[in-house]
């Protein structure tokens, strides 16, 4: 697979693998050995960027996903880039399937988190360590200083911020250079494009999570599809309601037409559109099946000219579409 550079010097595969779904938020967790085989299949397909977090797990094992990633990649560790995250916990008092997040980026919490992640990932360093959500009770400069210390100690080599805004990003970057932001981005969720000028000015990369609107833009789901209400976040997402199926018909037709024109699939078009838009965007679609991983990797071969990207943007501006899931609620601790 082609590579891209995030920030100053972090070279990664043009498409990364979001590993969360093996353990969390997308129905029943994948059986351990099957999940490990799937992650290795992604590596064999050319993926080198693997994204996890300390909170991607189950009630029985809140840290399951990091353990899977560490086990799957331990013998190819020097050939991959492992991304994990710190700074949130779930509100376990909530009965919602998508439990609210409680941010905690106190220095002592970060210190405990990094040691736990290193142990579970079976590694001596983390390639890209993300603050999972901004903590309103901790100044960005304080977080950045801990990151600078961890880089100096060799425990991480790069850091980033997920769901960052420009003010927070600039303040943190002034203390310790940020390699990437990781924000929600897809054809249905383009609000973070306002960050692009700042990212270009500061030479910061953009990792796009939920790049296919949680799977909707693959075109694989219809009005009658349902999801497990206690285990699958999609059961509460507005883009998967029966009403949304009608509202998104024109959008999916647009994707299918583009896919036919480019001899690609709708999933590849939705990823290729962002890859061709900016050289510093790296999508991290989640998949548990090797054939879908192969399909997503093929998006790196989709070629769209600047004029074609602009035309797609213009079409998206006027194409009716439903509301789309905008993120988990955040509470203060």
Tab-separated table of C-alpha atoms in Angstrom:
chain	number	residue	atom	x	y	z
A	1	UNK	CA	0.000	0.000	0.000
A	2	UNK	CA	1.084	3.595	-0.561
A	3	UNK	CA	2.300	5.517	2.479
A	4	UNK	CA	1.649	8.978	3.886
A	5	UNK	CA	3.438	11.134	6.430
A	6	UNK	CA	1.659	12.463	9.486
A	7	UNK	CA	3.255	15.510	11.029
A	8	UNK	CA	6.987	15.845	10.547
A	9	UNK	CA	8.056	12.257	10.170
A	10	UNK	CA	5.521	9.535	11.038
A	11	UNK	CA	5.202	7.386	7.907
A	12	UNK	CA	2.088	5.192	7.842
A	13	UNK	CA	-0.002	3.222	5.377
A	14	UNK	CA	-2.359	5.447	3.391
A	15	UNK	CA	-5.309	3.612	4.951
A	16	UNK	CA	-5.156	2.418	8.559
A	17	UNK	CA	-7.227	-0.133	10.435
A	18	UNK	CA	-9.551	0.959	13.209
A	19	UNK	CA	-9.551	-2.008	15.576
A	20	UNK	CA	-12.293	-0.922	17.989
A	21	UNK	CA	-15.031	-3.019	16.402
A	22	UNK	CA	-13.345	-6.294	17.281
A	23	UNK	CA	-14.146	-5.653	20.940
A	24	UNK	CA	-16.493	-2.728	21.319
A	25	UNK	CA	-19.552	-0.903	19.979
A	26	UNK	CA	-20.345	-3.009	16.908
A	27	UNK	CA	-22.207	-5.981	18.297
A	28	UNK	CA	-20.822	-9.036	20.043
A	29	UNK	CA	-17.021	-9.043	20.257
A	30	UNK	CA	-15.113	-11.136	17.757
A	31	UNK	CA	-13.673	-14.360	19.170
A	32	UNK	CA	-10.072	-13.715	20.255
A	33	UNK	CA	-8.204	-15.969	17.834
A	34	UNK	CA	-10.403	-14.904	14.922
A	35	UNK	CA	-9.734	-11.235	15.752
A	36	UNK	CA	-5.994	-11.824	15.892
A	37	UNK	CA	-6.101	-13.594	12.517
A	38	UNK	CA	-8.047	-10.685	11.027
A	39	UNK	CA	-5.580	-8.087	12.305
A	40	UNK	CA	-2.722	-10.103	10.837
A	41	UNK	CA	-4.624	-10.363	7.561
A	42	UNK	CA	-4.692	-6.564	7.459
A	43	UNK	CA	-0.933	-6.490	7.979
A	44	UNK	CA	-0.477	-8.992	5.142
A	45	UNK	CA	-2.590	-6.707	2.919
A	46	UNK	CA	-0.210	-3.798	3.529
A	47	UNK	CA	-1.751	-2.018	6.493
A	48	UNK	CA	0.867	-0.739	8.906
A	49	UNK	CA	-1.249	1.705	10.976
A	50	UNK	CA	-3.392	0.092	13.681
A	51	UNK	CA	-5.644	2.164	15.940
A	52	UNK	CA	-6.880	1.125	19.381
A	53	UNK	CA	-7.541	2.685	22.803
A	54	UNK	CA	-7.375	1.680	26.438
A	55	UNK	CA	-11.188	1.904	26.660
A	56	UNK	CA	-12.107	-0.291	23.684
A	57	UNK	CA	-13.288	-3.350	25.524
A	58	UNK	CA	-16.148	-5.150	27.199
A	59	UNK	CA	-17.655	-5.053	30.663
A	60	UNK	CA	-15.710	-8.231	31.423
A	61	UNK	CA	-12.419	-6.826	30.104
A	62	UNK	CA	-12.367	-3.050	29.502
A	63	UNK	CA	-8.905	-3.274	27.930
A	64	UNK	CA	-9.505	-6.209	25.597
A	65	UNK	CA	-8.786	-4.379	22.351
A	66	UNK	CA	-5.274	-3.289	23.276
A	67	UNK	CA	-4.477	-6.862	24.269
A	68	UNK	CA	-5.698	-8.149	20.896
A	69	UNK	CA	-3.637	-5.616	18.974
A	70	UNK	CA	-0.546	-6.306	21.051
A	71	UNK	CA	-0.848	-10.070	20.612
A	72	UNK	CA	-1.535	-9.841	16.879
A	73	UNK	CA	1.372	-7.541	16.091
A	74	UNK	CA	4.068	-8.484	18.589
A	75	UNK	CA	6.255	-10.371	16.110
A	76	UNK	CA	5.997	-7.617	13.455
A	77	UNK	CA	6.198	-4.751	15.932
A	78	UNK	CA	9.038	-2.974	14.167
A	79	UNK	CA	7.111	-2.912	10.883
A	80	UNK	CA	3.912	-1.278	12.150
A	81	UNK	CA	2.705	1.905	13.815
A	82	UNK	CA	0.492	1.373	16.858
A	83	UNK	CA	-1.914	4.125	17.888
A	84	UNK	CA	-3.649	4.140	21.250
A	85	UNK	CA	-5.367	6.712	23.433
A	86	UNK	CA	-5.693	8.000	26.975
A	87	UNK	CA	-7.934	10.398	28.829
A	88	UNK	CA	-11.483	9.046	29.065
A	89	UNK	CA	-13.536	6.522	30.967
A	90	UNK	CA	-17.161	5.520	30.500
A	91	UNK	CA	-19.952	6.586	32.825
A	92	UNK	CA	-20.887	3.136	34.046
A	93	UNK	CA	-23.933	4.495	35.866
A	94	UNK	CA	-25.619	5.142	32.512
A	95	UNK	CA	-28.011	2.606	31.010
A	96	UNK	CA	-27.433	3.893	27.456
A	97	UNK	CA	-25.833	1.560	24.918
A	98	UNK	CA	-23.454	4.418	24.064
A	99	UNK	CA	-22.432	5.433	27.575
A	100	UNK	CA	-21.295	9.047	28.138
A	101	UNK	CA	-17.574	9.729	28.371
A	102	UNK	CA	-15.854	11.264	31.383
A	103	UNK	CA	-12.584	12.951	30.408
A	104	UNK	CA	-9.578	12.733	32.719
A	105	UNK	CA	-6.234	14.040	31.485
A	106	UNK	CA	-4.620	14.740	34.816
A	107	UNK	CA	-0.863	14.049	34.591
A	108	UNK	CA	-1.067	11.216	37.110
A	109	UNK	CA	-3.866	9.595	35.096
A	110	UNK	CA	-1.851	9.841	31.889
A	111	UNK	CA	1.152	8.265	33.616
A	112	UNK	CA	-0.902	5.304	34.802
A	113	UNK	CA	-2.542	4.945	31.386
A	114	UNK	CA	0.650	4.850	29.375
A	115	UNK	CA	2.172	2.159	31.573
A	116	UNK	CA	-0.959	0.031	31.245
A	117	UNK	CA	-1.078	0.461	27.481
A	118	UNK	CA	2.594	-0.405	27.027
A	119	UNK	CA	2.094	-3.596	29.022
A	120	UNK	CA	-1.049	-4.679	27.180
A	121	UNK	CA	0.402	-3.827	23.768
A	122	UNK	CA	3.575	-5.805	24.575
A	123	UNK	CA	5.793	-2.965	23.440
A	124	UNK	CA	8.306	-0.506	24.836
A	125	UNK	CA	6.896	2.491	22.971
A	126	UNK	CA	3.686	3.819	21.421
A	127	UNK	CA	4.041	5.318	17.944
A	128	UNK	CA	1.158	7.782	18.251
A	129	UNK	CA	-0.524	8.526	21.581
A	130	UNK	CA	-3.812	10.416	21.401
A	131	UNK	CA	-5.597	12.415	24.040
A	132	UNK	CA	-8.992	10.777	23.480
A	133	UNK	CA	-11.022	13.871	24.384
A	134	UNK	CA	-10.142	17.335	25.630
A	135	UNK	CA	-10.460	17.673	29.402
A	136	UNK	CA	-11.956	21.050	30.397
A	137	UNK	CA	-10.349	20.744	33.820
A	138	UNK	CA	-6.778	20.354	32.527
A	139	UNK	CA	-5.054	23.029	30.449
A	140	UNK	CA	-3.742	21.873	27.054
A	141	UNK	CA	-0.267	23.090	27.993
A	142	UNK	CA	-0.228	20.706	30.960
A	143	UNK	CA	-1.187	17.748	28.772
A	144	UNK	CA	1.410	18.717	26.168
A	145	UNK	CA	4.122	18.905	28.803
A	146	UNK	CA	3.409	15.339	29.896
A	147	UNK	CA	3.610	14.298	26.230
A	148	UNK	CA	6.975	16.052	25.884
A	149	UNK	CA	8.207	14.189	28.958
A	150	UNK	CA	6.978	10.837	27.621
A	151	UNK	CA	8.692	11.459	24.277
A	152	UNK	CA	11.934	12.316	26.073
A	153	UNK	CA	11.617	9.107	28.082
A	154	UNK	CA	11.045	7.063	24.901
A	155	UNK	CA	7.638	5.758	25.980
A	156	UNK	CA	5.900	7.445	23.047
A	157	UNK	CA	7.353	8.833	19.835
A	158	UNK	CA	4.481	11.086	18.648
A	159	UNK	CA	1.260	12.438	20.084
A	160	UNK	CA	-2.062	13.797	18.936
A	161	UNK	CA	-5.504	14.980	20.010
A	162	UNK	CA	-8.860	13.439	19.130
A	163	UNK	CA	-11.862	15.702	18.552
A	164	UNK	CA	-9.583	18.729	18.764
A	165	UNK	CA	-10.622	22.300	18.068
A	166	UNK	CA	-8.214	24.898	16.713
A	167	UNK	CA	-7.696	26.899	19.909
A	168	UNK	CA	-6.860	23.849	22.009
A	169	UNK	CA	-4.683	22.444	19.233
A	170	UNK	CA	-2.602	25.614	18.874
A	171	UNK	CA	-2.051	25.927	22.617
A	172	UNK	CA	-0.925	22.318	22.927
A	173	UNK	CA	1.223	22.403	19.798
A	174	UNK	CA	3.156	25.409	21.116
A	175	UNK	CA	4.421	23.283	24.016
A	176	UNK	CA	4.979	19.938	22.254
A	177	UNK	CA	4.472	19.605	18.481
A	178	UNK	CA	1.322	17.639	17.632
A	179	UNK	CA	1.668	14.984	14.935
A	180	UNK	CA	-2.010	14.450	14.123
A	181	UNK	CA	-5.586	15.112	15.093
A	182	UNK	CA	-8.068	12.249	14.979
A	183	UNK	CA	-11.542	13.562	14.256
A	184	UNK	CA	-14.787	12.237	12.835
A	185	UNK	CA	-14.831	12.856	9.075
A	186	UNK	CA	-16.890	11.512	6.201
A	187	UNK	CA	-19.038	12.675	3.317
A	188	UNK	CA	-21.808	13.086	5.913
A	189	UNK	CA	-19.671	14.800	8.576
A	190	UNK	CA	-17.476	17.543	7.137
A	191	UNK	CA	-17.502	20.032	10.005
A	192	UNK	CA	-13.812	19.574	10.788
A	193	UNK	CA	-12.747	20.833	7.354
A	194	UNK	CA	-12.493	24.211	9.104
A	195	UNK	CA	-9.320	22.850	10.716
A	196	UNK	CA	-7.528	22.215	7.425
A	197	UNK	CA	-5.821	25.642	7.137
A	198	UNK	CA	-4.424	25.346	10.669
A	199	UNK	CA	-3.250	21.788	10.036
A	200	UNK	CA	-1.431	22.909	6.912
A	201	UNK	CA	0.137	25.872	8.705
A	202	UNK	CA	1.343	23.716	11.610
A	203	UNK	CA	2.185	20.613	9.524
A	204	UNK	CA	-0.216	18.364	11.434
A	205	UNK	CA	-1.854	15.276	9.957
A	206	UNK	CA	-5.517	14.260	10.074
A	207	UNK	CA	-6.646	10.733	10.940
A	208	UNK	CA	-10.279	10.335	9.909
A	209	UNK	CA	-12.372	8.017	12.060
A	210	UNK	CA	-15.830	6.817	11.019
A	211	UNK	CA	-14.842	7.700	7.415
A	212	UNK	CA	-17.828	5.829	6.009
A	213	UNK	CA	-20.359	7.208	8.508
A	214	UNK	CA	-20.180	4.052	10.615
A	215	UNK	CA	-20.622	1.879	7.541
A	216	UNK	CA	-23.608	3.588	5.948
A	217	UNK	CA	-21.606	4.837	2.956
A	218	UNK	CA	-20.678	1.309	1.952
A	219	UNK	CA	-24.230	0.980	0.689
A	220	UNK	CA	-24.547	-2.341	2.490
A	221	UNK	CA	-27.416	-1.384	4.819
A	222	UNK	CA	-31.077	-0.974	4.027
A	223	UNK	CA	-34.295	0.132	5.699
A	224	UNK	CA	-34.904	-3.240	7.310
A	225	UNK	CA	-31.480	-3.734	8.878
A	226	UNK	CA	-31.413	-3.759	12.671
A	227	UNK	CA	-28.641	-3.828	15.274
A	228	UNK	CA	-28.335	-5.338	18.749
A	229	UNK	CA	-29.713	-2.646	21.078
A	230	UNK	CA	-27.408	-3.438	24.020
A	231	UNK	CA	-24.154	-4.039	22.151
A	232	UNK	CA	-24.206	-2.055	18.921
A	233	UNK	CA	-23.944	1.744	18.864
A	234	UNK	CA	-25.543	1.770	15.410
A	235	UNK	CA	-28.851	0.853	17.061
A	236	UNK	CA	-28.994	4.440	18.347
A	237	UNK	CA	-27.476	6.255	15.354
A	238	UNK	CA	-29.776	8.530	13.326
A	239	UNK	CA	-28.386	7.493	9.945
A	240	UNK	CA	-29.669	3.925	10.446
A	241	UNK	CA	-33.330	4.689	11.132
A	242	UNK	CA	-35.969	3.658	8.561
A	243	UNK	CA	-36.632	7.351	7.873
A	244	UNK	CA	-32.938	7.935	7.181
A	245	UNK	CA	-32.947	5.218	4.511
A	246	UNK	CA	-35.314	7.383	2.478
A	247	UNK	CA	-33.461	10.612	3.274
A	248	UNK	CA	-30.111	9.150	2.151
A	249	UNK	CA	-31.283	7.579	-1.079
A	250	UNK	CA	-29.866	10.368	-3.269
A	251	UNK	CA	-26.537	10.323	-1.421
A	252	UNK	CA	-26.107	6.586	-1.933
A	253	UNK	CA	-27.116	6.924	-5.579
A	254	UNK	CA	-24.412	9.581	-5.981
A	255	UNK	CA	-21.859	7.185	-4.493
A	256	UNK	CA	-22.976	4.302	-6.690
A	257	UNK	CA	-22.748	6.458	-9.829
A	258	UNK	CA	-19.247	7.615	-8.915
A	259	UNK	CA	-18.209	4.062	-8.121
A	260	UNK	CA	-19.423	2.809	-11.493
A	261	UNK	CA	-17.591	5.634	-13.265
A	262	UNK	CA	-14.311	4.880	-11.472
A	263	UNK	CA	-14.647	1.057	-11.514
A	264	UNK	CA	-14.621	1.084	-7.726
A	265	UNK	CA	-17.028	0.414	-4.880
A	266	UNK	CA	-18.992	3.007	-2.895
A	267	UNK	CA	-16.712	2.352	0.094
A	268	UNK	CA	-13.643	2.997	-2.029
A	269	UNK	CA	-15.110	6.228	-3.376
A	270	UNK	CA	-15.949	7.509	0.107
A	271	UNK	CA	-12.375	6.850	1.228
A	272	UNK	CA	-10.716	7.863	-2.039
A	273	UNK	CA	-12.501	11.222	-1.956
A	274	UNK	CA	-10.755	12.213	1.272
A	275	UNK	CA	-7.432	10.655	0.299
A	276	UNK	CA	-7.394	12.719	-2.892
A	277	UNK	CA	-8.534	15.871	-1.096
A	278	UNK	CA	-5.488	16.305	1.153
A	279	UNK	CA	-2.161	14.434	1.260
A	280	UNK	CA	-2.144	14.446	5.067
A	281	UNK	CA	-5.507	12.704	5.562
A	282	UNK	CA	-5.356	9.048	6.610
A	283	UNK	CA	-8.719	7.279	7.075
A	284	UNK	CA	-8.952	4.459	9.601
A	285	UNK	CA	-12.071	2.466	8.669
A	286	UNK	CA	-12.956	-0.352	11.002
A	287	UNK	CA	-13.596	-3.806	9.602
A	288	UNK	CA	-13.535	-7.318	10.970
A	289	UNK	CA	-13.460	-9.141	7.622
A	290	UNK	CA	-10.418	-9.579	5.387
A	291	UNK	CA	-12.412	-9.006	2.205
A	292	UNK	CA	-13.590	-5.614	3.488
A	293	UNK	CA	-10.032	-4.747	4.529
A	294	UNK	CA	-8.877	-5.585	1.012
A	295	UNK	CA	-11.642	-3.429	-0.450
A	296	UNK	CA	-10.762	-0.489	1.803
A	297	UNK	CA	-7.069	-0.782	1.005
A	298	UNK	CA	-7.995	-0.469	-2.668
A	299	UNK	CA	-9.256	3.045	-2.001
A	300	UNK	CA	-5.634	4.171	-2.024
A	301	UNK	CA	-5.641	3.389	-5.770
A	302	UNK	CA	-8.707	5.515	-6.564
A	303	UNK	CA	-7.596	8.592	-8.492
A	304	UNK	CA	-9.720	11.731	-8.375
A	305	UNK	CA	-8.489	15.022	-9.786
A	306	UNK	CA	-8.804	18.240	-7.773
A	307	UNK	CA	-11.647	19.191	-10.092
A	308	UNK	CA	-13.445	15.913	-9.445
A	309	UNK	CA	-13.023	16.301	-5.679
A	310	UNK	CA	-14.408	19.840	-5.883
A	311	UNK	CA	-17.356	18.598	-7.932
A	312	UNK	CA	-18.103	15.920	-5.323
A	313	UNK	CA	-17.938	18.536	-2.570
A	314	UNK	CA	-20.376	20.731	-4.483
A	315	UNK	CA	-22.741	17.801	-4.953
A	316	UNK	CA	-22.534	16.937	-1.253
A	317	UNK	CA	-23.393	20.526	-0.370
A	318	UNK	CA	-26.785	20.171	-2.049
A	319	UNK	CA	-27.570	16.452	-1.714
A	320	UNK	CA	-30.240	15.712	0.914
A	321	UNK	CA	-29.057	13.480	3.730
A	322	UNK	CA	-30.148	12.454	7.185
A	323	UNK	CA	-28.598	13.461	10.453
A	324	UNK	CA	-25.478	11.444	11.229
A	325	UNK	CA	-24.090	10.304	14.558
A	326	UNK	CA	-21.962	13.130	15.878
A	327	UNK	CA	-20.212	11.529	18.820
A	328	UNK	CA	-20.719	10.231	22.332
A	329	UNK	CA	-21.904	12.614	25.026
A	330	UNK	CA	-19.152	13.970	27.267
A	331	UNK	CA	-19.643	14.675	30.997
A	332	UNK	CA	-17.318	16.379	33.443
A	333	UNK	CA	-15.829	14.392	36.243
